[in-house]
Structures are given as structure tokens and as C-alpha cells.
Amino acid sequence: MILEGKRLLITGVITKDSIAFHAAEQAQREGASVLLSSFGRVRRMTERAAQKLPEPVDVLELDVNKDSDLEALTASVRERWGEVDGALHAIAYAPEDSLGGRFMTAPADSAMQAFQTSAFSLKSLAAALAPLMPSGASIVGLDFDASVAWPIYDWMGVAKAALESVARYLARDLGPQGIRVNLVSAGPLGTVAARGIPGFEQLADRFREQAPLGWDTSDPVPVARTICFLLSDYAQAITGEIVHVDGGFHAIGAPALSG
Ligand SMILES: NC(=O)c1ccc[n+]([C@@H]2O[C@H](COP(=O)([O-])OP(=O)(O)OC[C@H]3O[C@@H](n4cnc5c(N)ncnc54)[C@H](O)[C@@H]3O)[C@@H](O)[C@H]2O)c1
């Protein structure tokens, strides 16, 4: 079991479909102890999902944009475990007017909300937990390949480009403490966040056509397993990295020609 004895904080579970739910499930199967976080009105949904894990777990309050929640998170993780060996950042949000083909008209405030919640927050979470992390600890975030522009993704795509950069700067600043910071760049998966993006299904079709291994939008397990690998000691010399879990889509320029 590659996560035996690891204590992990997992953010971003809202339903059983959430990528973070599957990461928590796999992590428990690999021997980890898990705490979830959620916030405000979706917290009840997270608590329901938490009961469906192989071992039910507690849910801590965390709006990643609130300093008071971040301070309380540090205190309650310290009180429970003293230390924390890893964290999953599975948090993203962009207002509706900054997505779905509205790149040219989105107001600055919406673009900034997307940046704050989806990119700056990786630094916030890392800063809250790093004081509790021993050497060898690992932070993982979730990316959607931001090296190119996509249809419909708009300011969320710009926020992901920022997230990629934030992860590299965190790798720089936390590396000397022995803390690793990496991202998993996932192909499209049918979660609450994804279904909220108009045109998601058409984009998902492109992955099915082009990925050499194929791509199943209803199977988050390959992404969850890669998260567990990066949280584990098997990834001990990997930091500042982006691992693509997309059936190989990113490596191919166009779908195979027929005939
Ligand atoms: N689903 C996909 O196709 C896909 C692909 C690549 C990357 N991702 C990324 O995976 C991550 C998880 O998304 P998901 O697809 O599982 O969707 P999801 O809707 O299940 O999860 C998004 C989570 O973000 C949380 N969140 C939003 N604002 C927050 C705040 N202020 N404080 C704390 N939490 C907040 C929500 O509560 C929710 O749990 C996101 O970073 C997303 O961009 C998703």
C-alpha cells in the first residue's frame, strides 16, 4: 500500500463524482488517513459523500478565499494529527460570464475571481499546511492543460495557466523543506464543475477521438491513481511537474485519419 501511514487533507469533494472523492477513496485503499474540507452551503453534500468512502471521514470548513478558514484549518489539522503528509487541491471556480465562449466580454472582476479561487488558492492552501508538513510531504493540484487555448474554457484556462506557474513557484519555495508540489493535468471528466461549462460534451468528444489510449469521461480512477502516486514516496524526486492523465491526447496533433 503506497500511502500506508500517510495523513492527507483532501479538498474539493462535493459529490461522489468529484475527482477528489475518487482520490480520497483510492488513498484510503492505499492505507492513508483522510480528512476532507468543504464550505458553506455545499458542505452538507460533502458530508453525504464522505459517508460513502470506504472509511467515513470528517469534513473541515474551508473556503479557500477566507483567511479565517485557512487559520482554523491549520489549527484543527495540528490538533488532530500534529503533522500532515499531503494535500490535494481540487478547487476551481469561474463565474458564468467568464466561460463558455465569453472570453472577449468577461468583466475583469470575473477573471480575477477565477484566478483567486482556482490559482492563488494553491498558494493559500500550501501556506496554511506547510508549517505542519514533514520533509517528504507532497501537495498535488488539478490542472487542465493550459499550454494551449481551448474552446469554451476561456478565463478558467487563463486561471489554469496561472495555477501551473503557482505550482512551479511553490516547488521552488517549499523544495528546501522537502515538500513537493505537482499537478495532474486531467482529461475531461463528467463532474459538477465540468458539466457547468456549456459545450463540455463536445470538447470531451475530441478527447475520445484523438487520445491514442482513448478517453472515458466517466472513469476518474486513472486520475485518482496518479494523484496517489504523486502523494506517495514513489514520487520522492518529482516536483514542479505536470503529469498528463488524458489517454495521451496532449501528445497528438490531430485525430487519426480514416482510410
Ligand atoms: N472535471 C474535469 O473535466 C476536470 C479536468 C481537469 C481538471 N479538473 C480540475 O479538477 C478540480 C476538481 O474539479 P472536479 O471536476 O472534480 O469538480 P467538482 O465540482 O466536483 O469540484 C470543484 C470543487 O471546488 C470547490 N470550491 C469552489 N470554490 C471553492 C472555495 N472558495 N473554497 C473551497 N472550495 C471551493 C467546490 O466546493 C468543489 O468541491 C478542479 O481544479 C478542476 O478544474 C477537472
PDB file of C-alpha atoms and ligand atoms in Angstrom:
ATOM      1  CA  MET A   1       0.000   0.000   0.000  1.00  0.00           C
ATOM      2  CA  ILE A   2       1.800   3.098  -1.263  1.00  0.00           C
ATOM      3  CA  LEU A   3       0.178   5.555   1.166  1.00  0.00           C
ATOM      4  CA  GLU A   4       0.422   3.452   4.334  1.00  0.00           C
ATOM      5  CA  GLY A   5       0.506   5.749   7.373  1.00  0.00           C
ATOM      6  CA  LYS A   6       0.103   8.980   5.370  1.00  0.00           C
ATOM      7  CA  ARG A   7      -2.228  11.665   6.718  1.00  0.00           C
ATOM      8  CA  LEU A   8      -3.863  13.568   3.875  1.00  0.00           C
ATOM      9  CA  LEU A   9      -6.109  16.612   3.607  1.00  0.00           C
ATOM     10  CA  ILE A  10      -8.317  16.366   0.532  1.00  0.00           C
ATOM     11  CA  THR A  11     -10.233  19.435  -0.657  1.00  0.00           C
ATOM     12  CA  GLY A  12     -12.787  19.611  -3.444  1.00  0.00           C
ATOM     13  CA  VAL A  13     -15.199  16.753  -2.729  1.00  0.00           C
ATOM     14  CA  ILE A  14     -18.728  17.892  -3.498  1.00  0.00           C
ATOM     15  CA  THR A  15     -20.345  14.668  -4.761  1.00  0.00           C
ATOM     16  CA  LYS A  16     -19.350  11.057  -5.431  1.00  0.00           C
ATOM     17  CA  ASP A  17     -18.451  12.211  -8.959  1.00  0.00           C
ATOM     18  CA  SER A  18     -15.829  14.711  -7.796  1.00  0.00           C
ATOM     19  CA  ILE A  19     -12.287  13.823  -8.815  1.00  0.00           C
ATOM     20  CA  ALA A  20     -11.305  14.430  -5.188  1.00  0.00           C
ATOM     21  CA  PHE A  21     -13.811  11.800  -3.977  1.00  0.00           C
ATOM     22  CA  HIS A  22     -12.093   9.160  -6.093  1.00  0.00           C
ATOM     23  CA  ALA A  23      -8.693  10.368  -4.928  1.00  0.00           C
ATOM     24  CA  ALA A  24      -9.838  10.020  -1.296  1.00  0.00           C
ATOM     25  CA  GLU A  25     -11.248   6.540  -1.996  1.00  0.00           C
ATOM     26  CA  GLN A  26      -8.051   5.321  -3.677  1.00  0.00           C
ATOM     27  CA  ALA A  27      -5.919   6.951  -0.956  1.00  0.00           C
ATOM     28  CA  GLN A  28      -7.803   5.066   1.767  1.00  0.00           C
ATOM     29  CA  ARG A  29      -7.393   1.827  -0.181  1.00  0.00           C
ATOM     30  CA  GLU A  30      -3.657   2.582  -0.282  1.00  0.00           C
ATOM     31  CA  GLY A  31      -3.535   2.934   3.502  1.00  0.00           C
ATOM     32  CA  ALA A  32      -3.923   6.700   4.046  1.00  0.00           C
ATOM     33  CA  SER A  33      -5.912   8.511   6.749  1.00  0.00           C
ATOM     34  CA  VAL A  34      -8.018  11.226   5.158  1.00  0.00           C
ATOM     35  CA  LEU A  35      -9.709  14.464   6.186  1.00  0.00           C
ATOM     36  CA  LEU A  36     -11.952  16.304   3.729  1.00  0.00           C
ATOM     37  CA  SER A  37     -12.725  20.003   3.524  1.00  0.00           C
ATOM     38  CA  SER A  38     -15.752  21.831   2.158  1.00  0.00           C
ATOM     39  CA  PHE A  39     -17.527  25.100   2.674  1.00  0.00           C
ATOM     40  CA  GLY A  40     -20.781  26.955   3.109  1.00  0.00           C
ATOM     41  CA  ARG A  41     -23.901  25.582   1.525  1.00  0.00           C
ATOM     42  CA  VAL A  42     -22.234  22.649  -0.305  1.00  0.00           C
ATOM     43  CA  ARG A  43     -20.831  21.267   2.930  1.00  0.00           C
ATOM     44  CA  ARG A  44     -23.845  19.006   3.508  1.00  0.00           C
ATOM     45  CA  MET A  45     -23.275  17.434   0.097  1.00  0.00           C
ATOM     46  CA  THR A  46     -19.630  16.815   1.003  1.00  0.00           C
ATOM     47  CA  GLU A  47     -20.692  15.278   4.329  1.00  0.00           C
ATOM     48  CA  ARG A  48     -23.043  12.922   2.475  1.00  0.00           C
ATOM     49  CA  ALA A  49     -20.255  11.951   0.055  1.00  0.00           C
ATOM     50  CA  ALA A  50     -17.846  11.475   2.999  1.00  0.00           C
ATOM     51  CA  GLN A  51     -20.134   8.756   4.385  1.00  0.00           C
ATOM     52  CA  LYS A  52     -19.738   6.801   1.128  1.00  0.00           C
ATOM     53  CA  LEU A  53     -15.960   6.475   1.377  1.00  0.00           C
ATOM     54  CA  PRO A  54     -14.602   3.038   2.381  1.00  0.00           C
ATOM     55  CA  GLU A  55     -13.973   4.652   5.800  1.00  0.00           C
ATOM     56  CA  PRO A  56     -16.238   7.633   6.603  1.00  0.00           C
ATOM     57  CA  VAL A  57     -14.222  10.742   7.461  1.00  0.00           C
ATOM     58  CA  ASP A  58     -14.680  14.197   8.994  1.00  0.00           C
ATOM     59  CA  VAL A  59     -15.208  17.336   6.934  1.00  0.00           C
ATOM     60  CA  LEU A  60     -13.461  20.569   7.936  1.00  0.00           C
ATOM     61  CA  GLU A  61     -14.735  24.000   6.923  1.00  0.00           C
ATOM     62  CA  LEU A  62     -12.577  25.694   4.270  1.00  0.00           C
ATOM     63  CA  ASP A  63     -13.493  28.493   1.927  1.00  0.00           C
ATOM     64  CA  VAL A  64     -10.042  28.762   0.421  1.00  0.00           C
ATOM     65  CA  ASN A  65     -10.510  32.510  -0.095  1.00  0.00           C
ATOM     66  CA  LYS A  66     -11.075  33.179   3.626  1.00  0.00           C
ATOM     67  CA  ASP A  67      -8.047  33.835   5.826  1.00  0.00           C
ATOM     68  CA  SER A  68     -10.003  32.907   8.974  1.00  0.00           C
ATOM     69  CA  ASP A  69     -10.880  29.476   7.496  1.00  0.00           C
ATOM     70  CA  LEU A  70      -7.255  28.903   6.487  1.00  0.00           C
ATOM     71  CA  GLU A  71      -6.095  29.750  10.028  1.00  0.00           C
ATOM     72  CA  ALA A  72      -8.730  27.444  11.529  1.00  0.00           C
ATOM     73  CA  LEU A  73      -7.648  24.677   9.122  1.00  0.00           C
ATOM     74  CA  THR A  74      -4.048  24.884  10.331  1.00  0.00           C
ATOM     75  CA  ALA A  75      -5.233  24.760  13.948  1.00  0.00           C
ATOM     76  CA  SER A  76      -7.611  21.828  13.529  1.00  0.00           C
ATOM     77  CA  VAL A  77      -5.194  19.710  11.463  1.00  0.00           C
ATOM     78  CA  ARG A  78      -2.482  20.396  14.075  1.00  0.00           C
ATOM     79  CA  GLU A  79      -4.868  19.396  16.869  1.00  0.00           C
ATOM     80  CA  ARG A  80      -5.909  16.139  15.163  1.00  0.00           C
ATOM     81  CA  TRP A  81      -2.664  14.914  13.662  1.00  0.00           C
ATOM     82  CA  GLY A  82       0.155  17.282  14.678  1.00  0.00           C
ATOM     83  CA  GLU A  83       1.537  16.879  11.154  1.00  0.00           C
ATOM     84  CA  VAL A  84       0.093  16.351   7.676  1.00  0.00           C
ATOM     85  CA  ASP A  85       1.883  14.365   4.960  1.00  0.00           C
ATOM     86  CA  GLY A  86      -0.011  15.543   1.923  1.00  0.00           C
ATOM     87  CA  ALA A  87      -2.801  17.652   0.466  1.00  0.00           C
ATOM     88  CA  LEU A  88      -4.915  17.584  -2.658  1.00  0.00           C
ATOM     89  CA  HIS A  89      -6.044  20.929  -4.075  1.00  0.00           C
ATOM     90  CA  ALA A  90      -9.117  20.115  -6.212  1.00  0.00           C
ATOM     91  CA  ILE A  91     -10.664  23.576  -6.228  1.00  0.00           C
ATOM     92  CA  ALA A  92     -11.760  25.667  -9.180  1.00  0.00           C
ATOM     93  CA  TYR A  93     -14.378  28.296  -9.845  1.00  0.00           C
ATOM     94  CA  ALA A  94     -15.035  30.799 -12.604  1.00  0.00           C
ATOM     95  CA  PRO A  95     -18.185  32.961 -12.849  1.00  0.00           C
ATOM     96  CA  GLU A  96     -20.530  32.025 -15.685  1.00  0.00           C
ATOM     97  CA  ASP A  97     -19.795  35.188 -17.641  1.00  0.00           C
ATOM     98  CA  SER A  98     -16.125  34.231 -17.952  1.00  0.00           C
ATOM     99  CA  LEU A  99     -16.706  30.802 -19.556  1.00  0.00           C
ATOM    100  CA  GLY A 100     -18.488  29.110 -22.420  1.00  0.00           C
ATOM    101  CA  GLY A 101     -17.302  31.381 -25.261  1.00  0.00           C
ATOM    102  CA  ARG A 102     -17.465  34.696 -23.387  1.00  0.00           C
ATOM    103  CA  PHE A 103     -13.734  35.383 -23.345  1.00  0.00           C
ATOM    104  CA  MET A 104     -13.976  38.768 -25.064  1.00  0.00           C
ATOM    105  CA  THR A 105     -16.778  40.139 -22.885  1.00  0.00           C
ATOM    106  CA  ALA A 106     -15.950  38.784 -19.410  1.00  0.00           C
ATOM    107  CA  PRO A 107     -15.539  41.551 -16.851  1.00  0.00           C
ATOM    108  CA  ALA A 108     -12.180  41.917 -15.099  1.00  0.00           C
ATOM    109  CA  ASP A 109     -13.765  41.076 -11.759  1.00  0.00           C
ATOM    110  CA  SER A 110     -14.909  37.654 -13.049  1.00  0.00           C
ATOM    111  CA  ALA A 111     -11.462  36.872 -14.455  1.00  0.00           C
ATOM    112  CA  MET A 112      -9.956  37.840 -11.100  1.00  0.00           C
ATOM    113  CA  GLN A 113     -12.406  35.645  -9.173  1.00  0.00           C
ATOM    114  CA  ALA A 114     -11.382  32.724 -11.401  1.00  0.00           C
ATOM    115  CA  PHE A 115      -7.707  33.492 -10.685  1.00  0.00           C
ATOM    116  CA  GLN A 116      -8.173  33.847  -6.933  1.00  0.00           C
ATOM    117  CA  THR A 117     -10.217  30.687  -6.364  1.00  0.00           C
ATOM    118  CA  SER A 118      -8.531  28.454  -8.934  1.00  0.00           C
ATOM    119  CA  ALA A 119      -4.848  29.503  -8.858  1.00  0.00           C
ATOM    120  CA  PHE A 120      -3.894  31.826  -5.972  1.00  0.00           C
ATOM    121  CA  SER A 121      -5.655  29.396  -3.639  1.00  0.00           C
ATOM    122  CA  LEU A 122      -2.985  26.730  -4.242  1.00  0.00           C
ATOM    123  CA  LYS A 123      -0.535  29.098  -2.554  1.00  0.00           C
ATOM    124  CA  SER A 124      -3.046  29.795   0.234  1.00  0.00           C
ATOM    125  CA  LEU A 125      -3.578  26.097   0.954  1.00  0.00           C
ATOM    126  CA  ALA A 126       0.150  25.367   0.782  1.00  0.00           C
ATOM    127  CA  ALA A 127       0.949  28.254   3.149  1.00  0.00           C
ATOM    128  CA  ALA A 128      -1.653  27.011   5.651  1.00  0.00           C
ATOM    129  CA  LEU A 129      -0.331  23.432   5.671  1.00  0.00           C
ATOM    130  CA  ALA A 130       3.421  23.768   5.041  1.00  0.00           C
ATOM    131  CA  PRO A 131       4.159  24.554   8.734  1.00  0.00           C
ATOM    132  CA  LEU A 132       2.651  21.135   9.588  1.00  0.00           C
ATOM    133  CA  MET A 133       4.402  19.208   6.824  1.00  0.00           C
ATOM    134  CA  PRO A 134       7.429  16.994   7.464  1.00  0.00           C
ATOM    135  CA  SER A 135      10.168  16.544   4.866  1.00  0.00           C
ATOM    136  CA  GLY A 136       8.814  14.215   2.164  1.00  0.00           C
ATOM    137  CA  ALA A 137       5.330  15.744   2.209  1.00  0.00           C
ATOM    138  CA  SER A 138       3.516  16.306  -1.075  1.00  0.00           C
ATOM    139  CA  ILE A 139       0.967  18.773  -2.443  1.00  0.00           C
ATOM    140  CA  VAL A 140      -0.971  17.926  -5.602  1.00  0.00           C
ATOM    141  CA  GLY A 141      -3.265  20.174  -7.656  1.00  0.00           C
ATOM    142  CA  LEU A 142      -5.556  19.526 -10.618  1.00  0.00           C
ATOM    143  CA  ASP A 143      -4.922  21.133 -13.974  1.00  0.00           C
ATOM    144  CA  PHE A 144      -6.452  21.198 -17.434  1.00  0.00           C
ATOM    145  CA  ASP A 145      -3.570  21.580 -19.919  1.00  0.00           C
ATOM    146  CA  ALA A 146      -3.001  25.339 -20.098  1.00  0.00           C
ATOM    147  CA  SER A 147      -0.185  25.280 -22.659  1.00  0.00           C
ATOM    148  CA  VAL A 148      -2.803  25.854 -25.396  1.00  0.00           C
ATOM    149  CA  ALA A 149      -6.099  27.758 -25.783  1.00  0.00           C
ATOM    150  CA  TRP A 150      -9.301  25.675 -25.758  1.00  0.00           C
ATOM    151  CA  PRO A 151     -12.843  26.287 -26.970  1.00  0.00           C
ATOM    152  CA  ILE A 152     -15.227  27.345 -24.142  1.00  0.00           C
ATOM    153  CA  TYR A 153     -12.645  27.221 -21.318  1.00  0.00           C
ATOM    154  CA  ASP A 154     -11.874  30.952 -21.564  1.00  0.00           C
ATOM    155  CA  TRP A 155     -10.818  32.631 -18.276  1.00  0.00           C
ATOM    156  CA  MET A 156     -10.751  29.276 -16.492  1.00  0.00           C
ATOM    157  CA  GLY A 157      -7.998  28.375 -18.976  1.00  0.00           C
ATOM    158  CA  VAL A 158      -6.106  31.540 -18.087  1.00  0.00           C
ATOM    159  CA  ALA A 159      -6.532  30.693 -14.393  1.00  0.00           C
ATOM    160  CA  LYS A 160      -5.120  27.192 -15.069  1.00  0.00           C
ATOM    161  CA  ALA A 161      -2.086  28.763 -16.776  1.00  0.00           C
ATOM    162  CA  ALA A 162      -1.599  30.748 -13.564  1.00  0.00           C
ATOM    163  CA  LEU A 163      -2.056  27.570 -11.490  1.00  0.00           C
ATOM    164  CA  GLU A 164       0.746  25.885 -13.469  1.00  0.00           C
ATOM    165  CA  SER A 165       3.020  28.810 -12.668  1.00  0.00           C
ATOM    166  CA  VAL A 166       1.964  28.953  -8.990  1.00  0.00           C
ATOM    167  CA  ALA A 167       2.839  25.242  -8.676  1.00  0.00           C
ATOM    168  CA  ARG A 168       6.357  25.879 -10.032  1.00  0.00           C
ATOM    169  CA  TYR A 169       6.945  28.794  -7.647  1.00  0.00           C
ATOM    170  CA  LEU A 170       5.696  26.714  -4.726  1.00  0.00           C
ATOM    171  CA  ALA A 171       8.016  23.891  -5.781  1.00  0.00           C
ATOM    172  CA  ARG A 172      10.842  26.453  -5.689  1.00  0.00           C
ATOM    173  CA  ASP A 173       9.968  27.837  -2.254  1.00  0.00           C
ATOM    174  CA  LEU A 174       8.928  24.622  -0.470  1.00  0.00           C
ATOM    175  CA  GLY A 175      11.544  22.289  -2.005  1.00  0.00           C
ATOM    176  CA  PRO A 176      14.210  23.254   0.556  1.00  0.00           C
ATOM    177  CA  GLN A 177      11.806  21.997   3.303  1.00  0.00           C
ATOM    178  CA  GLY A 178      11.439  18.712   1.411  1.00  0.00           C
ATOM    179  CA  ILE A 179       7.865  19.486   0.307  1.00  0.00           C
ATOM    180  CA  ARG A 180       6.967  18.559  -3.280  1.00  0.00           C
ATOM    181  CA  VAL A 181       4.340  20.351  -5.401  1.00  0.00           C
ATOM    182  CA  ASN A 182       2.952  18.805  -8.587  1.00  0.00           C
ATOM    183  CA  LEU A 183      -0.099  18.967 -10.839  1.00  0.00           C
ATOM    184  CA  VAL A 184      -2.134  16.319 -12.599  1.00  0.00           C
ATOM    185  CA  SER A 185      -3.417  17.578 -15.935  1.00  0.00           C
ATOM    186  CA  ALA A 186      -6.593  15.553 -16.357  1.00  0.00           C
ATOM    187  CA  GLY A 187      -8.655  14.911 -19.458  1.00  0.00           C
ATOM    188  CA  PRO A 188     -12.337  15.925 -19.223  1.00  0.00           C
ATOM    189  CA  LEU A 189     -14.386  14.112 -16.555  1.00  0.00           C
ATOM    190  CA  GLY A 190     -18.142  14.450 -16.024  1.00  0.00           C
ATOM    191  CA  THR A 191     -18.202  16.248 -12.645  1.00  0.00           C
ATOM    192  CA  VAL A 192     -20.415  19.069 -11.332  1.00  0.00           C
ATOM    193  CA  ALA A 193     -17.784  21.680 -12.298  1.00  0.00           C
ATOM    194  CA  ALA A 194     -17.294  20.258 -15.799  1.00  0.00           C
ATOM    195  CA  ARG A 195     -20.977  19.839 -16.645  1.00  0.00           C
ATOM    196  CA  GLY A 196     -21.430  23.502 -15.714  1.00  0.00           C
ATOM    197  CA  ILE A 197     -19.303  24.519 -18.700  1.00  0.00           C
ATOM    198  CA  PRO A 198     -21.512  24.841 -21.797  1.00  0.00           C
ATOM    199  CA  GLY A 199     -20.023  22.748 -24.633  1.00  0.00           C
ATOM    200  CA  PHE A 200     -18.236  20.342 -22.249  1.00  0.00           C
ATOM    201  CA  GLU A 201     -19.568  17.242 -24.062  1.00  0.00           C
ATOM    202  CA  GLN A 202     -18.304  18.380 -27.469  1.00  0.00           C
ATOM    203  CA  LEU A 203     -14.868  19.014 -26.046  1.00  0.00           C
ATOM    204  CA  ALA A 204     -14.947  15.587 -24.398  1.00  0.00           C
ATOM    205  CA  ASP A 205     -15.750  14.034 -27.816  1.00  0.00           C
ATOM    206  CA  ARG A 206     -12.460  15.412 -29.198  1.00  0.00           C
ATOM    207  CA  PHE A 207     -10.570  13.547 -26.459  1.00  0.00           C
ATOM    208  CA  ARG A 208     -12.377  10.304 -27.261  1.00  0.00           C
ATOM    209  CA  GLU A 209     -11.405  10.696 -30.946  1.00  0.00           C
ATOM    210  CA  GLN A 210      -7.798  11.810 -30.545  1.00  0.00           C
ATOM    211  CA  ALA A 211      -6.358  10.184 -27.408  1.00  0.00           C
ATOM    212  CA  PRO A 212      -4.279   7.154 -28.529  1.00  0.00           C
ATOM    213  CA  LEU A 213      -5.416   5.231 -25.415  1.00  0.00           C
ATOM    214  CA  GLY A 214      -8.977   6.511 -25.769  1.00  0.00           C
ATOM    215  CA  TRP A 215     -10.626   8.553 -23.035  1.00  0.00           C
ATOM    216  CA  ASP A 216     -13.570   7.714 -20.777  1.00  0.00           C
ATOM    217  CA  THR A 217     -15.125  10.824 -19.201  1.00  0.00           C
ATOM    218  CA  SER A 218     -16.932   8.651 -16.669  1.00  0.00           C
ATOM    219  CA  ASP A 219     -13.779   6.987 -15.262  1.00  0.00           C
ATOM    220  CA  PRO A 220     -11.877   9.179 -12.787  1.00  0.00           C
ATOM    221  CA  VAL A 221      -9.831   6.250 -11.417  1.00  0.00           C
ATOM    222  CA  PRO A 222      -6.722   6.778 -13.626  1.00  0.00           C
ATOM    223  CA  VAL A 223      -6.554  10.408 -12.445  1.00  0.00           C
ATOM    224  CA  ALA A 224      -7.129   9.371  -8.805  1.00  0.00           C
ATOM    225  CA  ARG A 225      -4.358   6.770  -9.003  1.00  0.00           C
ATOM    226  CA  THR A 226      -1.877   9.291 -10.397  1.00  0.00           C
ATOM    227  CA  ILE A 227      -2.771  11.682  -7.563  1.00  0.00           C
ATOM    228  CA  CYS A 228      -1.992   8.864  -5.098  1.00  0.00           C
ATOM    229  CA  PHE A 229       1.327   8.166  -6.828  1.00  0.00           C
ATOM    230  CA  LEU A 230       2.339  11.842  -6.563  1.00  0.00           C
ATOM    231  CA  LEU A 231       1.291  11.901  -2.886  1.00  0.00           C
ATOM    232  CA  SER A 232       3.401   8.806  -2.231  1.00  0.00           C
ATOM    233  CA  ASP A 233       7.114   8.324  -1.603  1.00  0.00           C
ATOM    234  CA  TYR A 234       7.407   6.720  -5.050  1.00  0.00           C
ATOM    235  CA  ALA A 235       7.417  10.286  -6.415  1.00  0.00           C
ATOM    236  CA  GLN A 236      10.106  11.399  -3.969  1.00  0.00           C
ATOM    237  CA  ALA A 237      12.271  13.230  -6.528  1.00  0.00           C
ATOM    238  CA  ILE A 238       9.425  14.761  -8.546  1.00  0.00           C
ATOM    239  CA  THR A 239       8.434  18.388  -8.009  1.00  0.00           C
ATOM    240  CA  GLY A 240       7.307  21.293 -10.183  1.00  0.00           C
ATOM    241  CA  GLU A 241       5.944  18.676 -12.604  1.00  0.00           C
ATOM    242  CA  ILE A 242       2.722  18.398 -14.589  1.00  0.00           C
ATOM    243  CA  VAL A 243       1.663  14.816 -15.268  1.00  0.00           C
ATOM    244  CA  HIS A 244      -0.859  14.459 -18.104  1.00  0.00           C
ATOM    245  CA  VAL A 245      -3.536  11.848 -17.440  1.00  0.00           C
ATOM    246  CA  ASP A 246      -5.515  12.235 -20.643  1.00  0.00           C
ATOM    247  CA  GLY A 247      -5.095   8.988 -22.598  1.00  0.00           C
ATOM    248  CA  GLY A 248      -2.164  10.649 -24.429  1.00  0.00           C
ATOM    249  CA  PHE A 249      -4.309  13.362 -26.046  1.00  0.00           C
ATOM    250  CA  HIS A 250      -1.744  16.111 -25.371  1.00  0.00           C
ATOM    251  CA  ALA A 251       0.961  14.316 -27.367  1.00  0.00           C
ATOM    252  CA  ILE A 252      -1.024  14.078 -30.613  1.00  0.00           C
ATOM    253  CA  GLY A 253      -1.605  16.978 -33.031  1.00  0.00           C
ATOM    254  CA  ALA A 254      -4.755  15.719 -34.774  1.00  0.00           C
ATOM    255  CA  PRO A 255      -7.076  12.693 -34.701  1.00  0.00           C
ATOM    256  CA  ALA A 256      -6.019   9.624 -36.759  1.00  0.00           C
ATOM    257  CA  LEU A 257      -7.026   9.894 -40.446  1.00  0.00           C
ATOM    258  CA  SER A 258      -9.642   7.416 -41.521  1.00  0.00           C
ATOM    259  CA  GLY A 259      -8.980   5.185 -44.547  1.00  0.00           C
TER     260      GLY A 259
HETATM  261  N1  LIG B   1     -13.777  17.569 -14.489  1.00  0.00           N
HETATM  262  C1  LIG B   1     -12.879  17.835 -15.400  1.00  0.00           C
HETATM  263  O1  LIG B   1     -13.078  17.638 -16.600  1.00  0.00           O
HETATM  264  C2  LIG B   1     -11.544  18.376 -14.979  1.00  0.00           C
HETATM  265  C3  LIG B   1     -10.450  18.263 -15.853  1.00  0.00           C
HETATM  266  C4  LIG B   1      -9.223  18.768 -15.470  1.00  0.00           C
HETATM  267  C5  LIG B   1      -9.082  19.388 -14.228  1.00  0.00           C
HETATM  268  N2  LIG B   1     -10.171  19.487 -13.398  1.00  0.00           N
HETATM  269  C6  LIG B   1      -9.994  20.149 -12.106  1.00  0.00           C
HETATM  270  O2  LIG B   1     -10.236  19.252 -11.054  1.00  0.00           O
HETATM  271  C7  LIG B   1     -10.561  20.000  -9.895  1.00  0.00           C
HETATM  272  C8  LIG B   1     -11.787  19.402  -9.221  1.00  0.00           C
HETATM  273  O3  LIG B   1     -12.898  19.600 -10.057  1.00  0.00           O
HETATM  274  P1  LIG B   1     -13.998  18.496 -10.359  1.00  0.00           P
HETATM  275  O4  LIG B   1     -14.070  18.366 -11.825  1.00  0.00           O
HETATM  276  O5  LIG B   1     -13.804  17.294  -9.519  1.00  0.00           O
HETATM  277  O6  LIG B   1     -15.343  19.257  -9.969  1.00  0.00           O
HETATM  278  P2  LIG B   1     -16.165  19.454  -8.601  1.00  0.00           P
HETATM  279  O7  LIG B   1     -17.230  20.433  -8.903  1.00  0.00           O
HETATM  280  O8  LIG B   1     -16.569  18.143  -8.076  1.00  0.00           O
HETATM  281  O9  LIG B   1     -15.076  20.122  -7.640  1.00  0.00           O
HETATM  282  C9  LIG B   1     -14.787  21.510  -7.595  1.00  0.00           C
HETATM  283  C10 LIG B   1     -14.634  21.841  -6.136  1.00  0.00           C
HETATM  284  O10 LIG B   1     -14.176  23.189  -5.926  1.00  0.00           O
HETATM  285  C11 LIG B   1     -14.730  23.585  -4.686  1.00  0.00           C
HETATM  286  N3  LIG B   1     -14.645  25.022  -4.487  1.00  0.00           N
HETATM  287  C12 LIG B   1     -15.089  26.019  -5.307  1.00  0.00           C
HETATM  288  N4  LIG B   1     -14.863  27.223  -4.719  1.00  0.00           N
HETATM  289  C13 LIG B   1     -14.248  26.985  -3.507  1.00  0.00           C
HETATM  290  C14 LIG B   1     -13.776  27.805  -2.451  1.00  0.00           C
HETATM  291  N5  LIG B   1     -13.874  29.137  -2.492  1.00  0.00           N
HETATM  292  N6  LIG B   1     -13.211  27.205  -1.367  1.00  0.00           N
HETATM  293  C15 LIG B   1     -13.102  25.865  -1.293  1.00  0.00           C
HETATM  294  N7  LIG B   1     -13.546  25.019  -2.269  1.00  0.00           N
HETATM  295  C16 LIG B   1     -14.109  25.582  -3.357  1.00  0.00           C
HETATM  296  C17 LIG B   1     -16.168  23.087  -4.766  1.00  0.00           C
HETATM  297  O11 LIG B   1     -16.761  23.034  -3.499  1.00  0.00           O
HETATM  298  C18 LIG B   1     -15.962  21.708  -5.361  1.00  0.00           C
HETATM  299  O12 LIG B   1     -15.810  20.750  -4.326  1.00  0.00           O
HETATM  300  C19 LIG B   1     -10.704  21.453 -10.336  1.00  0.00           C
HETATM  301  O13 LIG B   1      -9.480  22.134 -10.113  1.00  0.00           O
HETATM  302  C20 LIG B   1     -10.927  21.304 -11.834  1.00  0.00           C
HETATM  303  O14 LIG B   1     -10.573  22.449 -12.578  1.00  0.00           O
HETATM  304  C21 LIG B   1     -11.392  18.989 -13.735  1.00  0.00           C
END
